[in-house]
Structure formats: C-alpha cells, structure tokens
Amino acid sequence: MKKVGKFLKSLFLNNVPIKLLALVLAIATVVFINI
Amino acid sequence: MFNLNMSLGKDFWLRYWDKIKAMADCFDYSYIAEFLLYFLSFYLVLKILKDNKGSKGIALICVAVFGVGFSLTLSDTIPSFILITVIAIFDICVLIMYDTEIKRSLLGSGNKKHAKKDGMTVRDIEFIIDEIIHAVQHMSKRDIGALIVLSNENLPEGIISSGTVINADINTAMIEAVFYPKAPLHDGAMVIEGDKIHAAGCFLPLIQNDNLPQEVGSRHRAALGVTTVASVTSIVVSEETGVISIIKNGEVKKKYANEADLKNALSDYYWNDLTGEGTKAV
C-alpha cells in the first residue's frame, strides 16, 4: 500500500505535466457532460 | 439509479464508444467554449495545488472528476450539473485554502528583477554582504532585535509607506543605528533593496497561523507574514535570545543561522534574486 501511495504521489506531483492533466480532465468533463 | 445489470465488459465499452461517436456527430462550437472554460479552470487549480505541494488535492480532483463522470454515464437519473457542481466546489475550496498564495501572485510580487544593480561591482556587493553580516552578528551578540527584509522592489506599496523612506547606503553603523533600542525606527522592519537601505520602521503583515508555537514572537511572525505575501528573504535577530533566523517563502529556512548561512542567503539575494538566476554582476 505504501508503495502504491508513493507511486501515486510521484505520479501526480512530479511526473505529470499540469497542462496535460488539465487537458485530459477538460476533455473528459466535456465528454461526460454531453454524452 | 445505477443500472447494475449493465455489464462493464466489451458491450458496455462499445455502447460507450457509440455514444461518443453520436456526440461527435452533433458537434457544436459550444463544446470548444466549454472545453476552454474547463481547461482554464483545471489548469489554474492544478497549478496552485502543484506549486503548493498539494498532490493529494490533485489526486482527489482526478478521482472525483472520473468517478462522478462515470457515474453520470452509467446512470440515467443523475443530472449532468452534478459534475459541474463538484468541479465548482473544488475550485472554491482551493481558492479559500490557498488565498495567501493566490494573493501573492496577484500582487505581482513574484520574481521581479530590477536593474538597480547596474553599476555595482563584485567588490561593492561583497562589501555590502560583509557589512550586513557584521551588523547582524553584532546585534545578535548584544541581544538587539532586528528584522531586515531583502526586497526586490516587489513589496506591496503599503508596507513601504508604513515606514520611513531612507534611501541610505548600506553599512554596519547605519543598520545598527536604525535598530538601536531607543531609536525611533527600531520597532519595525528595515527594507533593503539592492545597494540601498530603502526604508525602515515598516510594519509588516503578521502571519495568521495557529500552528505556530507560542514562543514565536511578533518579529518572527512579521517575517513569516511578509515572506508569505511576497517573494522576499527576511533576516531576524531575536531580541530575547539573540538568535539569527533566515526566513523565506513563509518558512524558517535557518532557525540558528551562522555566518556561512547569512553569507549564503545574502549571496543568493544579490546574485540570483536581483540579477536573475546564475547571472553575476561585473
């Protein structure tokens, strides 16, 4: 569990570019709302 | 209600894909406007969270958006505005939680560089650094309280106007004279900008943090407060103990700073904060 937590932390804090994450979330939101 | 009979197997995803295709067929330009709005909203919130080490918040937003989103697609009765409401709640929470950080960026007190160092030689800067270190150490030995803010012309105008503008050259005697306990300007912060003591007797915003121990005095609270609202470095000499502390970005970087720590902090200010990273004066 600890390893999974560390992996998620590193994934969300360091490795994922914020613009890419915002892009994915924005596209997902538009799809979820209009589908 | 959720359609529990609906399989999450291949059929489900095929139907899901058909829905997406149907959505694409009736494409509307309002989708682009919607997308831009959400992108901007997510980007700002995620940036604030990332800058302030809010990784849990980032994870929570992702889980919430995808969780509520999938619930919307699985259910026929959940209205789509629920997802918008969830996003709005997250946005408002981040705005409330990180209000001081947002205020700092809105005040334009980021890493503003100025050209005040033009004409200053390496020898001038080394002289100034030595003078400040001598003054701080001397005051520390004599238990004279002091608060020096190394500013980059990025302090809110209200702070400067609360004190007295001096525009004096930096030297040990001048710094000590300002903080001499019976001097009229000793009970406030001294603002140094480049090669000048810009102002003294300035009143700084105190940090409102209940987690701070009781022994943290008003001078340290003021230093923490000003470094929270502006990208400046503060040097504090405790009146009670004579301990020198270096405070930056709303955190105590060195609680018991020695000569080397002071030199590092001042060098960092003169070589990086003023001239731009890695640039040295000629």
PDB file of C-alpha atoms in Angstrom:
ATOM      1  CA  MET A   1       0.000   0.000   0.000  1.00  0.00           C
ATOM      2  CA  LYS A   2       2.842   2.316   0.932  1.00  0.00           C
ATOM      3  CA  LYS A   3       4.492   1.693  -2.435  1.00  0.00           C
ATOM      4  CA  VAL A   4       1.250   2.441  -4.277  1.00  0.00           C
ATOM      5  CA  GLY A   5       0.872   5.658  -2.287  1.00  0.00           C
ATOM      6  CA  LYS A   6       4.427   6.712  -3.102  1.00  0.00           C
ATOM      7  CA  PHE A   7       3.900   5.881  -6.774  1.00  0.00           C
ATOM      8  CA  LEU A   8       0.685   7.928  -6.933  1.00  0.00           C
ATOM      9  CA  LYS A   9       2.369  10.816  -5.140  1.00  0.00           C
ATOM     10  CA  SER A  10       5.306  10.882  -7.537  1.00  0.00           C
ATOM     11  CA  LEU A  11       2.915  10.488 -10.465  1.00  0.00           C
ATOM     12  CA  PHE A  12       0.711  13.396  -9.503  1.00  0.00           C
ATOM     13  CA  LEU A  13       3.336  15.716  -8.077  1.00  0.00           C
ATOM     14  CA  ASN A  14       6.393  15.349 -10.252  1.00  0.00           C
ATOM     15  CA  ASN A  15       5.836  13.462 -13.424  1.00  0.00           C
ATOM     16  CA  VAL A  16       2.540  14.515 -14.949  1.00  0.00           C
ATOM     17  CA  PRO A  17       2.698  17.906 -16.628  1.00  0.00           C
ATOM     18  CA  ILE A  18      -0.086  20.064 -15.272  1.00  0.00           C
ATOM     19  CA  LYS A  19      -1.151  21.270 -18.719  1.00  0.00           C
ATOM     20  CA  LEU A  20      -1.567  17.689 -19.944  1.00  0.00           C
ATOM     21  CA  LEU A  21      -3.565  16.715 -16.866  1.00  0.00           C
ATOM     22  CA  ALA A  22      -5.778  19.806 -17.228  1.00  0.00           C
ATOM     23  CA  LEU A  23      -6.281  18.941 -20.913  1.00  0.00           C
ATOM     24  CA  VAL A  24      -7.313  15.357 -20.127  1.00  0.00           C
ATOM     25  CA  LEU A  25      -9.654  16.465 -17.336  1.00  0.00           C
ATOM     26  CA  ALA A  26     -11.231  19.170 -19.515  1.00  0.00           C
ATOM     27  CA  ILE A  27     -11.846  16.763 -22.411  1.00  0.00           C
ATOM     28  CA  ALA A  28     -13.213  14.139 -20.000  1.00  0.00           C
ATOM     29  CA  THR A  29     -15.547  16.677 -18.408  1.00  0.00           C
ATOM     30  CA  VAL A  30     -16.918  17.849 -21.762  1.00  0.00           C
ATOM     31  CA  VAL A  31     -17.475  14.218 -22.807  1.00  0.00           C
ATOM     32  CA  PHE A  32     -19.095  13.198 -19.502  1.00  0.00           C
ATOM     33  CA  ILE A  33     -21.447  16.158 -19.526  1.00  0.00           C
ATOM     34  CA  ASN A  34     -22.524  15.988 -23.146  1.00  0.00           C
ATOM     35  CA  ILE A  35     -22.614  12.256 -23.726  1.00  0.00           C
TER      36      ILE A  35
ATOM     37  CA  MET B   1     -30.324   4.684 -10.036  1.00  0.00           C
ATOM     38  CA  PHE B   2     -27.310   2.937 -11.436  1.00  0.00           C
ATOM     39  CA  ASN B   3     -28.026   0.332 -13.995  1.00  0.00           C
ATOM     40  CA  LEU B   4     -26.429  -2.559 -12.122  1.00  0.00           C
ATOM     41  CA  ASN B   5     -27.332  -5.033 -14.813  1.00  0.00           C
ATOM     42  CA  MET B   6     -25.205  -3.201 -17.283  1.00  0.00           C
ATOM     43  CA  SER B   7     -22.075  -5.155 -17.895  1.00  0.00           C
ATOM     44  CA  LEU B   8     -18.746  -3.386 -17.795  1.00  0.00           C
ATOM     45  CA  GLY B   9     -17.442  -5.741 -20.442  1.00  0.00           C
ATOM     46  CA  LYS B  10     -16.921  -5.296 -24.151  1.00  0.00           C
ATOM     47  CA  ASP B  11     -20.574  -4.449 -24.845  1.00  0.00           C
ATOM     48  CA  PHE B  12     -20.508  -1.612 -22.396  1.00  0.00           C
ATOM     49  CA  TRP B  13     -17.436  -0.024 -23.946  1.00  0.00           C
ATOM     50  CA  LEU B  14     -18.838  -0.493 -27.472  1.00  0.00           C
ATOM     51  CA  ARG B  15     -22.013   1.272 -26.440  1.00  0.00           C
ATOM     52  CA  TYR B  16     -19.896   3.917 -24.756  1.00  0.00           C
ATOM     53  CA  TRP B  17     -17.913   4.416 -27.931  1.00  0.00           C
ATOM     54  CA  ASP B  18     -21.151   4.692 -29.926  1.00  0.00           C
ATOM     55  CA  LYS B  19     -22.326   7.412 -27.564  1.00  0.00           C
ATOM     56  CA  ILE B  20     -19.073   9.320 -28.051  1.00  0.00           C
ATOM     57  CA  LYS B  21     -19.430   8.969 -31.829  1.00  0.00           C
ATOM     58  CA  ALA B  22     -23.004  10.230 -31.621  1.00  0.00           C
ATOM     59  CA  MET B  23     -21.768  13.172 -29.608  1.00  0.00           C
ATOM     60  CA  ALA B  24     -19.095  13.907 -32.212  1.00  0.00           C
ATOM     61  CA  ASP B  25     -21.718  13.733 -34.980  1.00  0.00           C
ATOM     62  CA  CYS B  26     -23.740  16.505 -33.422  1.00  0.00           C
ATOM     63  CA  PHE B  27     -20.610  18.569 -32.759  1.00  0.00           C
ATOM     64  CA  ASP B  28     -21.314  22.074 -31.680  1.00  0.00           C
ATOM     65  CA  TYR B  29     -18.919  25.025 -31.304  1.00  0.00           C
ATOM     66  CA  SER B  30     -20.223  25.430 -27.775  1.00  0.00           C
ATOM     67  CA  TYR B  31     -18.169  22.301 -26.942  1.00  0.00           C
ATOM     68  CA  ILE B  32     -15.000  24.274 -27.694  1.00  0.00           C
ATOM     69  CA  ALA B  33     -16.082  27.111 -25.424  1.00  0.00           C
ATOM     70  CA  GLU B  34     -16.953  24.577 -22.734  1.00  0.00           C
ATOM     71  CA  PHE B  35     -13.605  22.837 -23.171  1.00  0.00           C
ATOM     72  CA  LEU B  36     -11.654  26.100 -22.922  1.00  0.00           C
ATOM     73  CA  LEU B  37     -13.525  27.072 -19.785  1.00  0.00           C
ATOM     74  CA  TYR B  38     -12.878  23.737 -18.096  1.00  0.00           C
ATOM     75  CA  PHE B  39      -9.258  23.649 -19.249  1.00  0.00           C
ATOM     76  CA  LEU B  40      -8.589  27.088 -17.787  1.00  0.00           C
ATOM     77  CA  SER B  41     -10.363  26.204 -14.558  1.00  0.00           C
ATOM     78  CA  PHE B  42      -8.476  22.895 -14.158  1.00  0.00           C
ATOM     79  CA  TYR B  43      -5.136  24.391 -15.170  1.00  0.00           C
ATOM     80  CA  LEU B  44      -5.316  27.220 -12.620  1.00  0.00           C
ATOM     81  CA  VAL B  45      -6.461  24.955  -9.802  1.00  0.00           C
ATOM     82  CA  LEU B  46      -3.872  22.248 -10.582  1.00  0.00           C
ATOM     83  CA  LYS B  47      -1.092  24.832 -10.882  1.00  0.00           C
ATOM     84  CA  ILE B  48      -1.929  26.325  -7.495  1.00  0.00           C
ATOM     85  CA  LEU B  49      -2.008  22.831  -5.981  1.00  0.00           C
ATOM     86  CA  LYS B  50       1.260  21.736  -7.619  1.00  0.00           C
ATOM     87  CA  ASP B  51       3.090  24.931  -6.607  1.00  0.00           C
ATOM     88  CA  ASN B  52       1.979  24.374  -3.025  1.00  0.00           C
ATOM     89  CA  LYS B  53       2.680  20.644  -2.797  1.00  0.00           C
ATOM     90  CA  GLY B  54      -0.995  19.730  -2.901  1.00  0.00           C
ATOM     91  CA  SER B  55      -0.517  16.346  -4.563  1.00  0.00           C
ATOM     92  CA  LYS B  56      -3.382  14.832  -2.585  1.00  0.00           C
ATOM     93  CA  GLY B  57      -5.659  17.571  -3.893  1.00  0.00           C
ATOM     94  CA  ILE B  58      -4.614  16.822  -7.480  1.00  0.00           C
ATOM     95  CA  ALA B  59      -5.317  13.123  -6.985  1.00  0.00           C
ATOM     96  CA  LEU B  60      -8.660  13.922  -5.360  1.00  0.00           C
ATOM     97  CA  ILE B  61      -9.754  16.126  -8.274  1.00  0.00           C
ATOM     98  CA  CYS B  62      -8.850  13.417 -10.804  1.00  0.00           C
ATOM     99  CA  VAL B  63     -10.690  10.724  -8.845  1.00  0.00           C
ATOM    100  CA  ALA B  64     -13.726  12.986  -8.331  1.00  0.00           C
ATOM    101  CA  VAL B  65     -13.999  14.026 -11.995  1.00  0.00           C
ATOM    102  CA  PHE B  66     -13.633  10.496 -13.345  1.00  0.00           C
ATOM    103  CA  GLY B  67     -15.740   8.971 -10.559  1.00  0.00           C
ATOM    104  CA  VAL B  68     -18.650  11.367 -10.933  1.00  0.00           C
ATOM    105  CA  GLY B  69     -18.226  11.328 -14.726  1.00  0.00           C
ATOM    106  CA  PHE B  70     -18.549   7.546 -14.980  1.00  0.00           C
ATOM    107  CA  SER B  71     -21.482   7.616 -12.572  1.00  0.00           C
ATOM    108  CA  LEU B  72     -23.173  10.083 -14.912  1.00  0.00           C
ATOM    109  CA  THR B  73     -22.733   7.798 -17.895  1.00  0.00           C
ATOM    110  CA  LEU B  74     -23.863   4.691 -16.007  1.00  0.00           C
ATOM    111  CA  SER B  75     -26.971   6.331 -14.652  1.00  0.00           C
ATOM    112  CA  ASP B  76     -29.879   7.898 -16.468  1.00  0.00           C
ATOM    113  CA  THR B  77     -31.198   9.816 -13.499  1.00  0.00           C
ATOM    114  CA  ILE B  78     -28.126  11.706 -12.234  1.00  0.00           C
ATOM    115  CA  PRO B  79     -28.242  15.199 -13.764  1.00  0.00           C
ATOM    116  CA  SER B  80     -25.076  16.373 -15.509  1.00  0.00           C
ATOM    117  CA  PHE B  81     -24.847  19.572 -13.450  1.00  0.00           C
ATOM    118  CA  ILE B  82     -23.674  17.406 -10.533  1.00  0.00           C
ATOM    119  CA  LEU B  83     -20.259  17.162 -12.202  1.00  0.00           C
ATOM    120  CA  ILE B  84     -20.151  20.932 -12.759  1.00  0.00           C
ATOM    121  CA  THR B  85     -21.087  21.424  -9.094  1.00  0.00           C
ATOM    122  CA  VAL B  86     -18.305  19.080  -7.957  1.00  0.00           C
ATOM    123  CA  ILE B  87     -15.739  20.977 -10.061  1.00  0.00           C
ATOM    124  CA  ALA B  88     -17.028  24.314  -8.750  1.00  0.00           C
ATOM    125  CA  ILE B  89     -16.774  23.063  -5.150  1.00  0.00           C
ATOM    126  CA  PHE B  90     -13.152  22.015  -5.723  1.00  0.00           C
ATOM    127  CA  ASP B  91     -12.344  25.398  -7.303  1.00  0.00           C
ATOM    128  CA  ILE B  92     -13.874  27.301  -4.383  1.00  0.00           C
ATOM    129  CA  CYS B  93     -12.085  25.084  -1.828  1.00  0.00           C
ATOM    130  CA  VAL B  94      -8.715  25.700  -3.496  1.00  0.00           C
ATOM    131  CA  LEU B  95      -9.408  29.456  -3.662  1.00  0.00           C
ATOM    132  CA  ILE B  96     -10.178  29.512   0.062  1.00  0.00           C
ATOM    133  CA  MET B  97      -7.338  27.192   1.129  1.00  0.00           C
ATOM    134  CA  TYR B  98      -4.613  28.930  -0.870  1.00  0.00           C
ATOM    135  CA  ASP B  99      -5.824  32.525  -0.616  1.00  0.00           C
ATOM    136  CA  THR B 100      -2.463  33.940   0.533  1.00  0.00           C
ATOM    137  CA  GLU B 101      -0.543  32.178  -2.255  1.00  0.00           C
ATOM    138  CA  ILE B 102      -3.040  33.492  -4.820  1.00  0.00           C
ATOM    139  CA  LYS B 103      -2.787  36.953  -3.265  1.00  0.00           C
ATOM    140  CA  ARG B 104       0.999  36.804  -3.587  1.00  0.00           C
ATOM    141  CA  SER B 105       0.847  36.010  -7.291  1.00  0.00           C
ATOM    142  CA  LEU B 106      -1.897  38.593  -7.916  1.00  0.00           C
ATOM    143  CA  LEU B 107       0.120  41.305  -6.164  1.00  0.00           C
ATOM    144  CA  GLY B 108       2.762  40.781  -8.827  1.00  0.00           C
ATOM    145  CA  SER B 109       5.346  40.011  -6.213  1.00  0.00           C
ATOM    146  CA  GLY B 110       6.858  37.063  -7.969  1.00  0.00           C
ATOM    147  CA  ASN B 111      10.406  37.021  -9.195  1.00  0.00           C
ATOM    148  CA  LYS B 112      10.504  40.565 -10.444  1.00  0.00           C
ATOM    149  CA  LYS B 113      14.007  41.602 -11.454  1.00  0.00           C
ATOM    150  CA  HIS B 114      15.200  45.145 -11.464  1.00  0.00           C
ATOM    151  CA  ALA B 115      18.193  46.859 -12.892  1.00  0.00           C
ATOM    152  CA  LYS B 116      19.168  48.586  -9.701  1.00  0.00           C
ATOM    153  CA  LYS B 117      22.379  46.581  -9.619  1.00  0.00           C
ATOM    154  CA  ASP B 118      23.678  48.232 -12.766  1.00  0.00           C
ATOM    155  CA  GLY B 119      26.879  49.922 -11.829  1.00  0.00           C
ATOM    156  CA  MET B 120      27.517  47.717  -8.785  1.00  0.00           C
ATOM    157  CA  THR B 121      30.748  45.791  -8.934  1.00  0.00           C
ATOM    158  CA  VAL B 122      31.502  42.416  -7.373  1.00  0.00           C
ATOM    159  CA  ARG B 123      33.600  44.251  -4.762  1.00  0.00           C
ATOM    160  CA  ASP B 124      30.640  46.548  -3.915  1.00  0.00           C
ATOM    161  CA  ILE B 125      28.383  43.560  -3.376  1.00  0.00           C
ATOM    162  CA  GLU B 126      30.923  41.694  -1.266  1.00  0.00           C
ATOM    163  CA  PHE B 127      31.395  44.831   0.829  1.00  0.00           C
ATOM    164  CA  ILE B 128      27.623  45.178   1.340  1.00  0.00           C
ATOM    165  CA  ILE B 129      27.256  41.497   2.258  1.00  0.00           C
ATOM    166  CA  ASP B 130      30.080  41.801   4.808  1.00  0.00           C
ATOM    167  CA  GLU B 131      28.578  44.959   6.289  1.00  0.00           C
ATOM    168  CA  ILE B 132      25.155  43.346   6.727  1.00  0.00           C
ATOM    169  CA  ILE B 133      26.697  40.205   8.269  1.00  0.00           C
ATOM    170  CA  HIS B 134      28.785  42.266  10.711  1.00  0.00           C
ATOM    171  CA  ALA B 135      25.786  44.342  11.730  1.00  0.00           C
ATOM    172  CA  VAL B 136      23.551  41.300  12.223  1.00  0.00           C
ATOM    173  CA  GLN B 137      26.179  39.400  14.218  1.00  0.00           C
ATOM    174  CA  HIS B 138      26.943  42.428  16.359  1.00  0.00           C
ATOM    175  CA  MET B 139      23.267  42.958  17.141  1.00  0.00           C
ATOM    176  CA  SER B 140      22.910  39.241  17.883  1.00  0.00           C
ATOM    177  CA  LYS B 141      25.736  39.384  20.451  1.00  0.00           C
ATOM    178  CA  ARG B 142      24.124  42.375  22.153  1.00  0.00           C
ATOM    179  CA  ASP B 143      20.576  40.908  22.002  1.00  0.00           C
ATOM    180  CA  ILE B 144      19.274  43.767  19.900  1.00  0.00           C
ATOM    181  CA  GLY B 145      16.177  42.734  17.969  1.00  0.00           C
ATOM    182  CA  ALA B 146      16.226  43.323  14.233  1.00  0.00           C
ATOM    183  CA  LEU B 147      14.175  42.495  11.172  1.00  0.00           C
ATOM    184  CA  ILE B 148      15.739  43.018   7.745  1.00  0.00           C
ATOM    185  CA  VAL B 149      13.775  42.348   4.559  1.00  0.00           C
ATOM    186  CA  LEU B 150      15.785  41.784   1.381  1.00  0.00           C
ATOM    187  CA  SER B 151      13.355  43.027  -1.210  1.00  0.00           C
ATOM    188  CA  ASN B 152      13.401  43.021  -4.970  1.00  0.00           C
ATOM    189  CA  GLU B 153      11.187  46.104  -5.389  1.00  0.00           C
ATOM    190  CA  ASN B 154       8.354  43.656  -5.004  1.00  0.00           C
ATOM    191  CA  LEU B 155       6.919  44.612  -1.639  1.00  0.00           C
ATOM    192  CA  PRO B 156       3.378  45.963  -1.628  1.00  0.00           C
ATOM    193  CA  GLU B 157       3.479  49.772  -1.557  1.00  0.00           C
ATOM    194  CA  GLY B 158       1.504  49.824   1.698  1.00  0.00           C
ATOM    195  CA  ILE B 159       4.416  48.206   3.544  1.00  0.00           C
ATOM    196  CA  ILE B 160       6.963  50.806   2.390  1.00  0.00           C
ATOM    197  CA  SER B 161       4.614  53.701   3.091  1.00  0.00           C
ATOM    198  CA  SER B 162       4.000  52.412   6.636  1.00  0.00           C
ATOM    199  CA  GLY B 163       7.641  53.172   7.446  1.00  0.00           C
ATOM    200  CA  THR B 164      10.100  55.927   6.629  1.00  0.00           C
ATOM    201  CA  VAL B 165      11.940  56.007   3.332  1.00  0.00           C
ATOM    202  CA  ILE B 166      15.658  56.443   3.992  1.00  0.00           C
ATOM    203  CA  ASN B 167      17.479  55.534   0.765  1.00  0.00           C
ATOM    204  CA  ALA B 168      20.764  55.335   2.658  1.00  0.00           C
ATOM    205  CA  ASP B 169      23.935  53.459   1.768  1.00  0.00           C
ATOM    206  CA  ILE B 170      24.312  50.101   3.457  1.00  0.00           C
ATOM    207  CA  ASN B 171      26.884  49.941   6.230  1.00  0.00           C
ATOM    208  CA  THR B 172      27.173  48.356   9.655  1.00  0.00           C
ATOM    209  CA  ALA B 173      26.848  51.595  11.600  1.00  0.00           C
ATOM    210  CA  MET B 174      23.703  52.637   9.738  1.00  0.00           C
ATOM    211  CA  ILE B 175      21.974  49.281  10.260  1.00  0.00           C
ATOM    212  CA  GLU B 176      22.848  49.242  13.957  1.00  0.00           C
ATOM    213  CA  ALA B 177      21.762  52.853  14.369  1.00  0.00           C
ATOM    214  CA  VAL B 178      18.326  52.037  12.989  1.00  0.00           C
ATOM    215  CA  PHE B 179      17.837  49.063  15.322  1.00  0.00           C
ATOM    216  CA  TYR B 180      19.301  50.733  18.412  1.00  0.00           C
ATOM    217  CA  PRO B 181      16.560  50.124  21.041  1.00  0.00           C
ATOM    218  CA  LYS B 182      15.920  53.813  21.701  1.00  0.00           C
ATOM    219  CA  ALA B 183      15.971  54.846  18.045  1.00  0.00           C
ATOM    220  CA  PRO B 184      12.574  55.908  16.668  1.00  0.00           C
ATOM    221  CA  LEU B 185      12.661  53.445  13.751  1.00  0.00           C
ATOM    222  CA  HIS B 186      13.899  50.372  15.641  1.00  0.00           C
ATOM    223  CA  ASP B 187      10.424  48.896  16.116  1.00  0.00           C
ATOM    224  CA  GLY B 188       9.764  47.872  12.549  1.00  0.00           C
ATOM    225  CA  ALA B 189      11.346  46.230   9.551  1.00  0.00           C
ATOM    226  CA  MET B 190      14.250  47.560   7.526  1.00  0.00           C
ATOM    227  CA  VAL B 191      13.806  47.091   3.789  1.00  0.00           C
ATOM    228  CA  ILE B 192      16.982  46.642   1.756  1.00  0.00           C
ATOM    229  CA  GLU B 193      16.737  46.996  -1.998  1.00  0.00           C
ATOM    230  CA  GLY B 194      19.958  46.301  -3.843  1.00  0.00           C
ATOM    231  CA  ASP B 195      22.694  48.621  -2.595  1.00  0.00           C
ATOM    232  CA  LYS B 196      20.396  50.860  -0.513  1.00  0.00           C
ATOM    233  CA  ILE B 197      18.509  50.738   2.739  1.00  0.00           C
ATOM    234  CA  HIS B 198      15.249  51.752   1.141  1.00  0.00           C
ATOM    235  CA  ALA B 199      13.087  52.174   4.243  1.00  0.00           C
ATOM    236  CA  ALA B 200      12.969  51.466   7.968  1.00  0.00           C
ATOM    237  CA  GLY B 201      10.289  51.218  10.636  1.00  0.00           C
ATOM    238  CA  CYS B 202       7.988  49.419   8.219  1.00  0.00           C
ATOM    239  CA  PHE B 203       5.037  47.442   9.523  1.00  0.00           C
ATOM    240  CA  LEU B 204       4.616  44.008   8.019  1.00  0.00           C
ATOM    241  CA  PRO B 205       1.567  41.728   7.843  1.00  0.00           C
ATOM    242  CA  LEU B 206       1.677  39.145  10.652  1.00  0.00           C
ATOM    243  CA  ILE B 207       1.209  35.510   9.702  1.00  0.00           C
ATOM    244  CA  GLN B 208      -2.128  34.108  10.852  1.00  0.00           C
ATOM    245  CA  ASN B 209      -1.147  30.566  11.679  1.00  0.00           C
ATOM    246  CA  ASP B 210      -2.466  28.868  14.783  1.00  0.00           C
ATOM    247  CA  ASN B 211       0.056  26.030  14.452  1.00  0.00           C
ATOM    248  CA  LEU B 212       2.976  28.276  15.339  1.00  0.00           C
ATOM    249  CA  PRO B 213       4.367  27.769  18.839  1.00  0.00           C
ATOM    250  CA  GLN B 214       3.587  30.467  21.405  1.00  0.00           C
ATOM    251  CA  GLU B 215       7.248  31.410  21.768  1.00  0.00           C
ATOM    252  CA  VAL B 216       7.323  32.692  18.179  1.00  0.00           C
ATOM    253  CA  GLY B 217       7.372  36.434  18.683  1.00  0.00           C
ATOM    254  CA  SER B 218       5.827  39.204  16.641  1.00  0.00           C
ATOM    255  CA  ARG B 219       9.127  39.902  14.821  1.00  0.00           C
ATOM    256  CA  HIS B 220       9.286  36.317  13.536  1.00  0.00           C
ATOM    257  CA  ARG B 221       5.568  36.337  12.753  1.00  0.00           C
ATOM    258  CA  ALA B 222       6.034  39.525  10.736  1.00  0.00           C
ATOM    259  CA  ALA B 223       8.958  37.962   8.856  1.00  0.00           C
ATOM    260  CA  LEU B 224       6.885  34.866   8.117  1.00  0.00           C
ATOM    261  CA  GLY B 225       3.965  37.070   7.080  1.00  0.00           C
ATOM    262  CA  VAL B 226       5.914  39.211   4.625  1.00  0.00           C
ATOM    263  CA  THR B 227       7.663  36.231   3.043  1.00  0.00           C
ATOM    264  CA  THR B 228       4.248  34.636   2.571  1.00  0.00           C
ATOM    265  CA  VAL B 229       2.777  37.575   0.638  1.00  0.00           C
ATOM    266  CA  ALA B 230       5.944  38.494  -1.294  1.00  0.00           C
ATOM    267  CA  SER B 231       8.989  36.672  -2.688  1.00  0.00           C
ATOM    268  CA  VAL B 232      11.483  38.231  -0.313  1.00  0.00           C
ATOM    269  CA  THR B 233      14.033  36.971   2.200  1.00  0.00           C
ATOM    270  CA  SER B 234      13.936  38.071   5.833  1.00  0.00           C
ATOM    271  CA  ILE B 235      16.715  38.045   8.410  1.00  0.00           C
ATOM    272  CA  VAL B 236      15.519  38.179  12.012  1.00  0.00           C
ATOM    273  CA  VAL B 237      17.565  38.736  15.160  1.00  0.00           C
ATOM    274  CA  SER B 238      15.681  37.696  18.274  1.00  0.00           C
ATOM    275  CA  GLU B 239      15.617  40.329  20.995  1.00  0.00           C
ATOM    276  CA  GLU B 240      15.280  37.671  23.719  1.00  0.00           C
ATOM    277  CA  THR B 241      17.894  35.149  22.653  1.00  0.00           C
ATOM    278  CA  GLY B 242      19.979  36.925  20.026  1.00  0.00           C
ATOM    279  CA  VAL B 243      19.385  34.005  17.656  1.00  0.00           C
ATOM    280  CA  ILE B 244      19.601  34.864  13.966  1.00  0.00           C
ATOM    281  CA  SER B 245      17.000  33.251  11.677  1.00  0.00           C
ATOM    282  CA  ILE B 246      16.585  33.297   7.913  1.00  0.00           C
ATOM    283  CA  ILE B 247      13.040  33.157   6.589  1.00  0.00           C
ATOM    284  CA  LYS B 248      11.939  32.691   3.006  1.00  0.00           C
ATOM    285  CA  ASN B 249       8.691  31.650   1.253  1.00  0.00           C
ATOM    286  CA  GLY B 250       6.813  31.661   4.548  1.00  0.00           C
ATOM    287  CA  GLU B 251       9.200  29.105   6.077  1.00  0.00           C
ATOM    288  CA  VAL B 252      12.060  29.345   8.548  1.00  0.00           C
ATOM    289  CA  LYS B 253      14.970  28.227   6.362  1.00  0.00           C
ATOM    290  CA  LYS B 254      17.572  28.503   9.108  1.00  0.00           C
ATOM    291  CA  LYS B 255      16.480  28.775  12.715  1.00  0.00           C
ATOM    292  CA  TYR B 256      20.010  29.220  14.080  1.00  0.00           C
ATOM    293  CA  ALA B 257      21.873  30.869  11.226  1.00  0.00           C
ATOM    294  CA  ASN B 258      25.632  31.250  11.437  1.00  0.00           C
ATOM    295  CA  GLU B 259      27.947  33.429   9.349  1.00  0.00           C
ATOM    296  CA  ALA B 260      28.051  30.932   6.473  1.00  0.00           C
ATOM    297  CA  ASP B 261      24.238  30.718   6.349  1.00  0.00           C
ATOM    298  CA  LEU B 262      23.962  34.504   6.318  1.00  0.00           C
ATOM    299  CA  LYS B 263      26.526  34.715   3.550  1.00  0.00           C
ATOM    300  CA  ASN B 264      24.640  32.097   1.516  1.00  0.00           C
ATOM    301  CA  ALA B 265      21.306  33.882   1.947  1.00  0.00           C
ATOM    302  CA  LEU B 266      22.764  37.285   1.063  1.00  0.00           C
ATOM    303  CA  SER B 267      24.740  35.898  -1.881  1.00  0.00           C
ATOM    304  CA  ASP B 268      21.602  34.190  -3.120  1.00  0.00           C
ATOM    305  CA  TYR B 269      19.773  37.526  -2.896  1.00  0.00           C
ATOM    306  CA  TYR B 270      22.463  39.578  -4.635  1.00  0.00           C
ATOM    307  CA  TRP B 271      23.485  37.049  -7.283  1.00  0.00           C
ATOM    308  CA  ASN B 272      20.189  35.353  -8.059  1.00  0.00           C
ATOM    309  CA  ASP B 273      17.171  37.334  -6.866  1.00  0.00           C
ATOM    310  CA  LEU B 274      18.396  40.698  -8.129  1.00  0.00           C
ATOM    311  CA  THR B 275      20.260  39.863 -11.294  1.00  0.00           C
ATOM    312  CA  GLY B 276      18.445  36.773 -12.477  1.00  0.00           C
ATOM    313  CA  GLU B 277      19.482  33.206 -11.844  1.00  0.00           C
ATOM    314  CA  GLY B 278      23.111  32.460 -12.421  1.00  0.00           C
ATOM    315  CA  THR B 279      23.965  35.988 -13.515  1.00  0.00           C
ATOM    316  CA  LYS B 280      26.771  37.795 -11.818  1.00  0.00           C
ATOM    317  CA  ALA B 281      27.484  41.474 -11.687  1.00  0.00           C
ATOM    318  CA  VAL B 282      30.616  42.674 -13.411  1.00  0.00           C
TER     319      VAL B 282
END
